[in-house]
Short mmCIF file of C-alpha atoms in Angstrom, two decimals:
data_model
loop_
_atom_site.label_atom_id
_atom_site.label_comp_id
_atom_site.label_asym_id
_atom_site.label_seq_id
_atom_site.Cartn_x
_atom_site.Cartn_y
_atom_site.Cartn_z
CA UNK A 255 115.10 84.09 126.33
CA UNK A 256 111.60 83.78 127.80
CA UNK A 257 109.60 86.90 128.59
CA UNK A 258 106.21 87.53 130.16
CA UNK A 259 103.29 88.66 127.99
CA UNK A 260 99.64 89.41 128.82
CA UNK A 261 97.24 87.20 126.85
CA UNK A 262 93.52 88.01 126.70
CA UNK A 263 91.36 85.31 125.17
CA UNK A 264 88.24 86.21 123.19
CA UNK A 265 86.16 85.93 126.38
CA UNK A 266 88.25 88.64 128.06
CA UNK A 267 90.09 86.36 130.48
CA UNK A 268 93.64 87.44 131.29
CA UNK A 269 96.59 85.11 131.59
CA UNK A 270 100.24 86.10 131.93
CA UNK A 271 102.24 83.73 129.76
CA UNK A 272 105.95 83.16 129.74
CA UNK A 273 107.64 82.38 126.46
CA UNK A 274 109.17 83.76 123.33
CA UNK A 275 107.25 86.32 121.29
CA UNK A 276 106.73 83.85 118.42
CA UNK A 277 105.16 81.26 120.70
CA UNK A 278 102.89 83.74 122.48
CA UNK A 279 101.83 85.48 119.27
CA UNK A 280 101.05 82.07 117.75
CA UNK A 281 98.21 81.78 120.29
CA UNK A 282 96.54 84.90 118.88
CA UNK A 283 94.86 83.19 115.98
CA UNK A 284 94.06 79.52 115.49
CA UNK A 285 94.34 80.16 111.74
CA UNK A 286 97.89 81.46 112.28
CA UNK A 287 97.34 84.85 110.67
CA UNK A 288 100.23 87.21 111.25
CA UNK A 289 99.74 89.64 114.15
CA UNK A 290 99.15 93.35 113.72
CA UNK A 291 100.90 95.57 116.27
CA UNK A 292 99.66 98.86 117.70
CA UNK A 293 100.93 101.20 120.41
CA UNK A 294 99.08 101.17 123.71
CA UNK A 295 101.53 103.38 125.64
CA UNK A 296 104.38 105.03 123.81
CA UNK A 297 107.85 104.55 125.24
CA UNK A 298 110.17 107.54 125.35
CA UNK A 299 113.24 108.93 127.08
CA UNK A 300 114.43 105.58 128.29
CA UNK A 301 111.04 104.55 129.68
CA UNK A 302 109.13 101.45 128.79
CA UNK A 303 105.87 101.33 126.85
CA UNK A 304 103.18 98.82 125.97
CA UNK A 305 102.40 97.32 122.58
CA UNK A 306 99.23 95.42 121.65
CA UNK A 307 98.98 92.62 119.09
CA UNK A 308 95.85 91.25 117.46
CA UNK A 309 95.34 88.81 114.65
CA UNK A 310 95.65 90.31 111.18
CA UNK A 311 92.09 89.17 110.48
CA UNK A 312 90.75 90.22 113.90
CA UNK A 313 89.51 93.54 112.50
CA UNK A 314 86.85 91.75 110.49
CA UNK A 315 83.72 91.66 112.63
CA UNK A 316 82.41 88.36 111.27
CA UNK A 317 85.67 86.46 111.82
CA UNK A 318 86.04 86.69 115.60
CA UNK A 319 83.72 87.61 118.46
CA UNK A 320 83.95 91.11 119.94
CA UNK A 321 86.14 91.32 123.02
CA UNK A 322 84.73 94.14 125.20
CA UNK A 323 87.07 93.40 128.13
CA UNK A 324 90.24 93.61 126.00
CA UNK A 325 88.84 96.75 124.34
CA UNK A 326 88.19 98.32 127.76
CA UNK A 327 91.66 97.44 129.06
CA UNK A 328 93.40 98.97 126.01
CA UNK A 329 91.25 102.11 126.25
CA UNK A 330 91.88 102.46 130.01
CA UNK A 331 95.63 102.13 129.42
CA UNK A 332 95.48 105.03 126.94
CA UNK A 333 95.57 102.98 123.75
CA UNK A 334 93.56 103.54 120.59
CA UNK A 335 89.80 103.54 120.97
CA UNK A 336 89.16 100.81 118.42
CA UNK A 337 87.05 97.79 119.09
CA UNK A 338 89.09 94.58 119.48
CA UNK A 339 87.85 91.27 118.12
CA UNK A 340 89.27 87.91 119.18
CA UNK A 341 92.43 87.46 121.23
CA UNK A 342 94.88 90.16 122.31
CA UNK A 343 98.51 90.01 123.44
CA UNK A 344 100.15 92.93 125.24
CA UNK A 345 103.94 93.05 125.48
CA UNK A 346 106.43 95.66 126.55
CA UNK A 347 108.34 98.02 124.31
CA UNK A 348 111.65 99.64 125.10
CA UNK A 349 112.83 103.04 123.96
CA UNK A 350 115.65 103.20 121.46
CA UNK A 351 118.29 105.93 121.92
CA UNK A 352 118.47 106.56 118.16
CA UNK A 353 115.69 107.88 115.95
CA UNK A 354 116.63 105.44 113.19
CA UNK A 355 115.79 102.45 115.33
CA UNK A 356 112.18 101.69 116.30
CA UNK A 357 111.35 100.73 119.89
CA UNK A 358 112.24 97.12 120.62
CA UNK A 359 109.68 94.57 121.78
CA UNK A 360 110.28 93.04 125.22
CA UNK A 361 108.51 91.21 128.01
CA UNK A 362 106.43 93.00 130.60
CA UNK A 363 108.03 94.32 133.77
CA UNK A 364 106.46 93.38 137.11
CA UNK A 365 105.03 96.90 137.40
CA UNK A 366 103.41 96.58 133.95
CA UNK A 367 101.96 93.18 134.88
CA UNK A 368 100.49 94.65 138.06
CA UNK A 369 99.04 97.61 136.16
CA UNK A 370 97.45 95.42 133.47
CA UNK A 371 96.08 93.05 136.14
CA UNK A 372 94.54 95.90 138.15
CA UNK A 373 93.00 97.50 135.04
CA UNK A 374 91.63 94.13 133.94
CA UNK A 375 89.91 93.64 137.32
CA UNK A 376 88.40 97.14 137.18
CA UNK A 377 87.15 96.71 133.60
CA UNK A 378 85.58 93.30 134.36
CA UNK A 379 83.93 94.72 137.49
CA UNK A 380 82.56 97.67 135.51
CA UNK A 381 81.25 95.33 132.80
CA UNK A 382 79.52 93.16 135.42
CA UNK A 383 77.94 96.21 137.09
CA UNK A 384 76.67 97.46 133.71
CA UNK A 385 74.75 94.20 133.19
CA UNK A 386 72.69 94.80 136.32
#
């Protein structure tokens, strides 16, 4: 089943892509390194969360260019304050009623897409203002 994911390219441009997780995560890294997941917003008590994915090699500064827009979006959404290099995919995560089961990955809801889109606009505007 196709889901919607937020894809940020290394230049910080946002595109909402529809597809399976494997297909969308395949766009993370032209070298096809496996993605590394991290929590952006934790899901709990039946609520949905957000999960970020970067290339496994994206943490190496020399491999991919820094992505200040993606870094700013993740920080503004309450995610870890680590610098992101290269491409970023954000997907949804759904709370599991049992402690034994980790949250499940899912597509983004319309509300999550709107939130990510609004934050992206604000971060890009702030970055443009900082250059002047």
